[in-house]
Amino acid sequence: MKKLLFCCLVFLFASCNDKVTDVDVDYSTEFVGQYYTDTEFESYKTNQTWEVTRLDKNLLAIDYQILTSITKPFKLERSELIPLRNVQVVKAGNIKIDETVDLARDGKPVRVRVEGTGTSSLNDNKVMIVGTSFKITELDSNVETETEFLEFKKK
């Protein structure tokens, strides 16, 4: 009986030590690249792009550009650039955004808080996509904007 208990303990300890944790693995490189998504509703159109670079182990930078055009009832074009520099890769295929940055709106700075998550997958054509949604809060005015669910496709 003692031998059986000893063998079980040895097996248990050996199996626990062989596991690799997510903390030890760098998943950031799988996200590096250019992504895009376009949305259109009646006279409202956006072209959104991500330029994703690796900063460190499980840490990404995303230059998130939003080009918006409205054609009715008036014409408006707007360009916004959100420089995210602390995007965490929390596990394989998953990112978390939670930072305060200066968004450049038509070249003028606007202080915003950006919060969101993203999950990567392959579409039917084997192209990587990152499904995500964001909450962007303008800190001066406390105006919150929540995006619809967006799928950024890798170029």
Coordinates of N, CA and C in Angstrom, one line a residue, residues 1-148:
M1 N 0.8 -1.2 0.0 CA 0.0 0.0 0.0 C 0.9 1.3 0.0
K2 N 2.0 1.2 0.8 CA 2.8 2.4 0.9 C 3.5 2.6 -0.5
K3 N 3.9 1.5 -1.2 CA 4.5 1.7 -2.5 C 3.5 2.3 -3.5
L4 N 2.3 1.9 -3.4 CA 1.2 2.5 -4.3 C 1.1 4.0 -4.1
L5 N 1.0 4.3 -2.8 CA 0.9 5.8 -2.4 C 2.1 6.5 -2.9
F6 N 3.3 6.0 -2.7 CA 4.5 6.6 -3.1 C 4.5 6.8 -4.7
C7 N 4.1 5.8 -5.4 CA 4.1 5.9 -6.9 C 3.1 7.0 -7.3
C8 N 1.9 7.0 -6.7 CA 0.9 8.1 -7.0 C 1.4 9.5 -6.7
L9 N 2.1 9.7 -5.6 CA 2.7 11.0 -5.3 C 3.8 11.4 -6.3
V10 N 4.6 10.4 -6.7 CA 5.7 10.7 -7.7 C 5.1 11.1 -9.0
F11 N 4.1 10.4 -9.4 CA 3.4 10.6 -10.7 C 2.7 12.0 -10.6
L12 N 2.1 12.4 -9.5 CA 1.4 13.6 -9.4 C 2.4 14.8 -9.4
F13 N 3.5 14.7 -8.7 CA 4.5 15.8 -8.8 C 5.1 15.9 -10.2
A14 N 5.4 14.8 -10.8 CA 6.0 14.8 -12.1 C 5.1 15.4 -13.1
S15 N 3.8 15.1 -13.1 CA 2.8 15.7 -14.0 C 2.6 17.2 -13.8
C16 N 2.7 17.6 -12.6 CA 2.6 19.1 -12.3 C 3.7 19.9 -12.8
N17 N 4.9 19.3 -12.7 CA 6.1 20.1 -13.1 C 6.3 20.2 -14.7
D18 N 5.7 19.3 -15.4 CA 5.8 19.3 -16.9 C 4.9 20.3 -17.6
K19 N 4.0 20.9 -16.9 CA 3.1 21.8 -17.6 C 3.8 23.2 -17.9
V20 N 3.5 23.7 -19.1 CA 4.0 25.0 -19.5 C 2.9 26.0 -19.2
T21 N 3.1 27.1 -18.5 CA 2.1 28.1 -18.3 C 2.1 29.1 -19.4
D22 N 0.9 29.8 -19.5 CA 0.7 30.8 -20.5 C 1.7 32.0 -20.3
V23 N 2.1 32.2 -19.0 CA 3.0 33.3 -18.7 C 4.3 33.1 -19.4
D24 N 4.8 31.8 -19.6 CA 6.1 31.5 -20.1 C 6.1 31.7 -21.7
V25 N 4.9 31.8 -22.3 CA 4.9 31.8 -23.8 C 4.6 33.2 -24.3
D26 N 5.3 33.6 -25.3 CA 5.0 34.9 -25.9 C 4.1 34.7 -27.1
Y27 N 2.9 35.2 -27.0 CA 1.9 35.1 -28.1 C 1.8 36.4 -28.9
S28 N 2.6 37.4 -28.6 CA 2.5 38.7 -29.3 C 2.8 38.7 -30.8
T29 N 3.7 37.8 -31.2 CA 4.1 37.8 -32.6 C 2.9 37.4 -33.5
E30 N 2.0 36.6 -33.0 CA 0.9 36.1 -33.9 C -0.1 37.3 -34.3
F31 N 0.0 38.4 -33.6 CA -0.9 39.6 -33.9 C -0.2 40.6 -34.8
V32 N 1.1 40.5 -35.0 CA 1.8 41.6 -35.7 C 1.4 41.6 -37.2
G33 N 1.1 42.9 -37.6 CA 0.7 43.0 -39.0 C -0.3 44.2 -39.2
Q34 N -0.8 44.3 -40.4 CA -1.8 45.3 -40.7 C -3.2 44.7 -40.8
Y35 N -4.2 45.4 -40.3 CA -5.6 44.9 -40.3 C -6.5 46.0 -40.8
Y36 N -7.7 45.7 -41.3 CA -8.6 46.7 -41.7 C -10.0 46.2 -41.5
T37 N -10.9 47.1 -41.4 CA -12.4 46.8 -41.4 C -13.1 48.1 -42.0
D38 N -14.1 47.8 -42.7 CA -14.9 48.9 -43.3 C -16.4 48.7 -42.9
T39 N -17.0 49.8 -42.5 CA -18.4 49.7 -42.1 C -19.1 50.8 -42.9
E40 N -20.4 50.5 -43.2 CA -21.2 51.5 -44.0 C -22.7 51.3 -43.6
F41 N -23.3 52.4 -43.3 CA -24.7 52.5 -43.0 C -25.3 53.7 -43.6
E42 N -26.1 53.6 -44.6 CA -26.7 54.7 -45.3 C -25.7 55.7 -45.7
S43 N -25.6 56.9 -45.2 CA -24.7 57.9 -45.6 C -23.4 58.0 -44.7
Y44 N -23.3 57.0 -43.8 CA -22.2 57.0 -42.9 C -21.2 55.8 -43.2
K45 N -20.0 56.2 -43.4 CA -19.0 55.2 -43.8 C -17.7 55.3 -43.0
T46 N -17.1 54.2 -42.5 CA -15.8 54.3 -41.8 C -14.9 53.3 -42.5
N47 N -13.6 53.7 -42.5 CA -12.5 52.8 -42.9 C -11.6 52.8 -41.7
Q48 N -11.4 51.7 -41.1 CA -10.6 51.6 -39.8 C -9.4 50.6 -40.1
T49 N -8.2 51.0 -39.6 CA -7.0 50.2 -39.8 C -6.3 50.1 -38.5
W50 N -5.6 49.0 -38.4 CA -4.6 48.8 -37.3 C -3.3 48.5 -37.9
E51 N -2.3 49.1 -37.3 CA -0.9 48.7 -37.6 C -0.3 48.2 -36.3
V52 N -0.1 46.9 -36.2 CA 0.2 46.2 -34.9 C 1.7 45.8 -34.9
T53 N 2.4 46.3 -33.9 CA 3.8 45.9 -33.7 C 4.0 45.3 -32.3
R54 N 5.0 44.5 -32.2 CA 5.4 43.9 -31.0 C 6.3 44.8 -30.2
L55 N 6.0 45.1 -29.0 CA 6.9 45.9 -28.1 C 7.8 45.1 -27.2
D56 N 7.2 44.0 -26.7 CA 7.9 43.2 -25.7 C 7.1 41.9 -25.6
K57 N 7.5 41.0 -24.7 CA 6.8 39.7 -24.5 C 5.3 40.0 -24.1
N58 N 4.4 39.5 -25.0 CA 3.0 39.7 -24.8 C 2.5 41.1 -24.6
L59 N 3.2 42.0 -25.3 CA 2.9 43.5 -25.3 C 3.0 44.0 -26.7
L60 N 1.9 44.7 -27.1 CA 1.7 45.2 -28.5 C 1.5 46.7 -28.5
A61 N 1.8 47.3 -29.6 CA 1.5 48.7 -29.9 C 0.5 48.6 -31.1
I62 N -0.6 49.4 -31.1 CA -1.5 49.4 -32.2 C -1.7 50.9 -32.5
D63 N -1.4 51.3 -33.8 CA -1.8 52.5 -34.3 C -3.2 52.3 -35.0
Y64 N -4.2 52.8 -34.3 CA -5.6 52.6 -34.7 C -6.1 53.8 -35.4
Q65 N -6.3 53.8 -36.7 CA -6.8 54.9 -37.5 C -8.2 54.7 -37.9
I66 N -9.0 55.8 -37.7 CA -10.4 55.7 -38.1 C -10.7 56.9 -39.1
L67 N -11.1 56.6 -40.3 CA -11.4 57.6 -41.3 C -13.0 57.5 -41.5
T68 N -13.6 58.6 -41.2 CA -15.1 58.6 -41.2 C -15.6 59.6 -42.2
S69 N -16.6 59.2 -43.0 CA -17.2 60.2 -43.9 C -18.7 60.1 -43.8
I70 N -19.3 61.3 -43.8 CA -20.8 61.4 -43.8 C -21.2 62.2 -45.0
T71 N -22.2 61.8 -45.7 CA -22.5 62.5 -47.0 C -23.9 63.2 -46.8
K72 N -24.8 62.7 -45.9 CA -26.1 63.4 -45.8 C -26.4 63.5 -44.3
P73 N -27.1 64.4 -43.8 CA -27.6 65.6 -44.5 C -26.6 66.7 -44.7
F74 N -25.4 66.5 -44.3 CA -24.2 67.4 -44.6 C -23.0 66.6 -44.8
K75 N -22.0 67.2 -45.4 CA -20.8 66.4 -45.7 C -19.8 66.7 -44.6
L76 N -19.2 65.6 -44.1 CA -18.2 65.6 -43.0 C -17.2 64.5 -43.2
E77 N -15.9 64.9 -43.1 CA -14.9 63.9 -43.1 C -14.0 64.1 -41.9
R78 N -13.7 63.0 -41.3 CA -12.9 63.1 -40.0 C -11.8 62.0 -40.0
S79 N -10.7 62.4 -39.5 CA -9.6 61.4 -39.3 C -9.2 61.4 -37.9
E80 N -9.1 60.2 -37.3 CA -8.7 60.0 -35.9 C -7.6 58.9 -35.9
L81 N -6.6 59.2 -35.1 CA -5.5 58.2 -34.8 C -5.4 58.0 -33.3
I82 N -5.5 56.7 -32.9 CA -5.4 56.4 -31.5 C -4.1 55.6 -31.4
P83 N -3.1 56.1 -30.7 CA -1.8 55.4 -30.5 C -1.8 54.6 -29.3
L84 N -2.2 53.3 -29.4 CA -2.2 52.4 -28.2 C -0.8 51.8 -28.0
R85 N -0.3 51.9 -26.8 CA 1.1 51.4 -26.6 C 1.2 50.4 -25.4
N86 N 0.1 50.0 -24.9 CA 0.1 49.0 -23.8 C -1.0 48.0 -24.0
V87 N -1.0 47.4 -25.2 CA -2.0 46.3 -25.5 C -1.5 45.0 -25.0
Q88 N -2.2 44.4 -24.0 CA -1.7 43.2 -23.4 C -2.2 41.9 -24.2
V89 N -1.4 41.0 -24.4 CA -1.8 39.7 -24.9 C -2.0 38.8 -23.7
V90 N -3.2 38.5 -23.3 CA -3.5 37.9 -22.0 C -3.4 36.4 -22.1
K91 N -3.6 35.8 -23.3 CA -3.4 34.4 -23.6 C -3.5 34.2 -25.1
A92 N -3.2 33.0 -25.5 CA -3.2 32.7 -27.0 C -4.5 33.2 -27.6
G93 N -4.3 34.2 -28.6 CA -5.4 34.7 -29.4 C -6.3 35.7 -28.7
N94 N -5.9 36.2 -27.6 CA -6.7 37.2 -26.8 C -5.9 38.4 -26.4
I95 N -6.4 39.6 -26.7 CA -5.8 40.8 -26.3 C -6.7 41.6 -25.4
K96 N -6.1 42.5 -24.6 CA -6.9 43.4 -23.7 C -6.3 44.8 -23.9
I97 N -7.3 45.8 -24.1 CA -6.9 47.2 -24.2 C -7.5 47.9 -23.0
D98 N -6.7 48.6 -22.3 CA -7.1 49.4 -21.2 C -6.1 50.5 -20.9
E99 N -6.3 51.6 -21.6 CA -5.3 52.7 -21.4 C -5.8 54.0 -21.8
T100 N -5.2 55.1 -21.3 CA -5.5 56.4 -21.5 C -4.5 57.0 -22.4
V101 N -4.9 57.6 -23.5 CA -4.0 58.1 -24.6 C -4.5 59.4 -25.1
D102 N -3.7 60.1 -25.9 CA -4.1 61.3 -26.7 C -4.5 60.9 -28.1
L103 N -5.8 60.9 -28.4 CA -6.3 60.6 -29.7 C -6.0 61.8 -30.6
A104 N -5.6 61.7 -31.8 CA -5.4 62.8 -32.7 C -6.6 62.9 -33.6
R105 N -7.5 63.9 -33.4 CA -8.7 64.1 -34.2 C -8.5 65.2 -35.1
D106 N -8.3 64.9 -36.4 CA -8.0 65.9 -37.4 C -6.8 66.8 -37.0
G107 N -5.8 66.1 -36.4 CA -4.6 66.7 -36.0 C -4.6 67.3 -34.6
K108 N -5.7 67.4 -33.9 CA -5.8 68.0 -32.6 C -5.9 66.9 -31.5
P109 N -5.2 67.1 -30.4 CA -5.3 66.0 -29.4 C -6.5 66.1 -28.6
V110 N -7.1 64.9 -28.3 CA -8.2 64.7 -27.4 C -7.9 63.5 -26.5
R111 N -7.9 63.8 -25.2 CA -7.5 62.8 -24.2 C -8.7 61.8 -24.0
V112 N -8.4 60.5 -24.2 CA -9.4 59.5 -24.2 C -9.0 58.3 -23.4
R113 N -10.0 57.5 -22.9 CA -9.7 56.2 -22.2 C -10.3 55.2 -23.2
V114 N -9.5 54.2 -23.5 CA -9.9 53.1 -24.5 C -9.9 51.8 -23.7
E115 N -11.0 51.1 -23.8 CA -11.1 49.8 -23.1 C -11.8 48.8 -24.1
G116 N -11.2 47.6 -24.1 CA -11.8 46.6 -25.0 C -11.0 45.3 -25.0
T117 N -11.6 44.4 -25.6 CA -10.9 43.1 -25.8 C -11.0 42.6 -27.2
G118 N -10.1 41.7 -27.6 CA -10.1 41.1 -28.9 C -9.8 39.7 -28.9
T119 N -10.3 38.9 -29.8 CA -10.1 37.5 -30.0 C -9.8 37.2 -31.4
S120 N -8.6 36.5 -31.6 CA -8.3 36.2 -33.0 C -8.8 34.8 -33.4
S121 N -9.0 34.7 -34.7 CA -9.5 33.4 -35.3 C -9.2 33.5 -36.8
L122 N -9.4 32.4 -37.5 CA -9.3 32.3 -38.9 C -10.7 32.3 -39.6
N123 N -10.9 33.1 -40.6 CA -12.1 33.0 -41.3 C -12.2 31.8 -42.3
D124 N -13.2 31.7 -43.1 CA -13.3 30.6 -44.0 C -12.2 30.6 -45.1
N125 N -11.6 31.7 -45.4 CA -10.5 31.8 -46.3 C -9.2 31.7 -45.7
K126 N -9.1 31.3 -44.4 CA -7.9 31.1 -43.6 C -7.1 32.4 -43.4
V127 N -7.9 33.5 -43.4 CA -7.3 34.8 -43.1 C -7.5 35.1 -41.6
M128 N -6.5 35.6 -40.9 CA -6.7 35.9 -39.5 C -7.6 37.1 -39.4
I129 N -8.5 37.0 -38.4 CA -9.3 38.2 -38.1 C -9.2 38.4 -36.6
V130 N -9.5 39.6 -36.1 CA -9.5 39.9 -34.7 C -10.9 40.5 -34.5
G131 N -11.7 39.8 -33.7 CA -13.1 40.3 -33.4 C -12.9 41.1 -32.1
T132 N -13.5 42.3 -32.1 CA -13.3 43.2 -31.0 C -14.4 44.2 -30.8
S133 N -14.5 44.8 -29.7 CA -15.4 45.9 -29.5 C -14.7 46.8 -28.4
F134 N -15.0 48.1 -28.5 CA -14.3 49.1 -27.7 C -15.3 50.0 -27.0
K135 N -14.8 50.6 -25.9 CA -15.5 51.7 -25.3 C -14.5 52.8 -25.2
I136 N -14.8 53.9 -25.8 CA -13.9 55.1 -25.9 C -14.5 56.2 -25.1
T137 N -13.9 56.7 -24.1 CA -14.4 57.8 -23.3 C -13.6 59.0 -23.4
E138 N -14.2 60.1 -23.9 CA -13.4 61.4 -23.9 C -13.4 62.0 -22.5
L139 N -12.2 62.2 -22.0 CA -12.1 62.5 -20.5 C -12.5 63.9 -20.2
D140 N -12.4 64.9 -21.2 CA -12.8 66.2 -20.9 C -14.3 66.4 -20.8
S141 N -15.0 65.6 -21.7 CA -16.5 65.8 -21.7 C -17.2 64.6 -21.1
N142 N -16.5 63.5 -20.8 CA -17.1 62.3 -20.3 C -18.1 61.6 -21.3
V143 N -17.9 61.9 -22.6 CA -18.8 61.3 -23.6 C -18.2 59.9 -23.9
E144 N -19.1 58.9 -23.8 CA -18.7 57.5 -24.1 C -19.2 57.1 -25.4
T145 N -18.4 56.4 -26.2 CA -18.8 55.8 -27.4 C -18.4 54.3 -27.4
E146 N -19.4 53.5 -27.6 CA -19.2 52.0 -27.7 C -19.3 51.6 -29.1
T147 N -18.3 50.9 -29.6 CA -18.3 50.4 -31.0 C -19.2 49.2 -31.0
E148 N -19.7 49.0 -32.2 CA -20.4 47.7 -32.5 C -19.2 46.6 -32.5

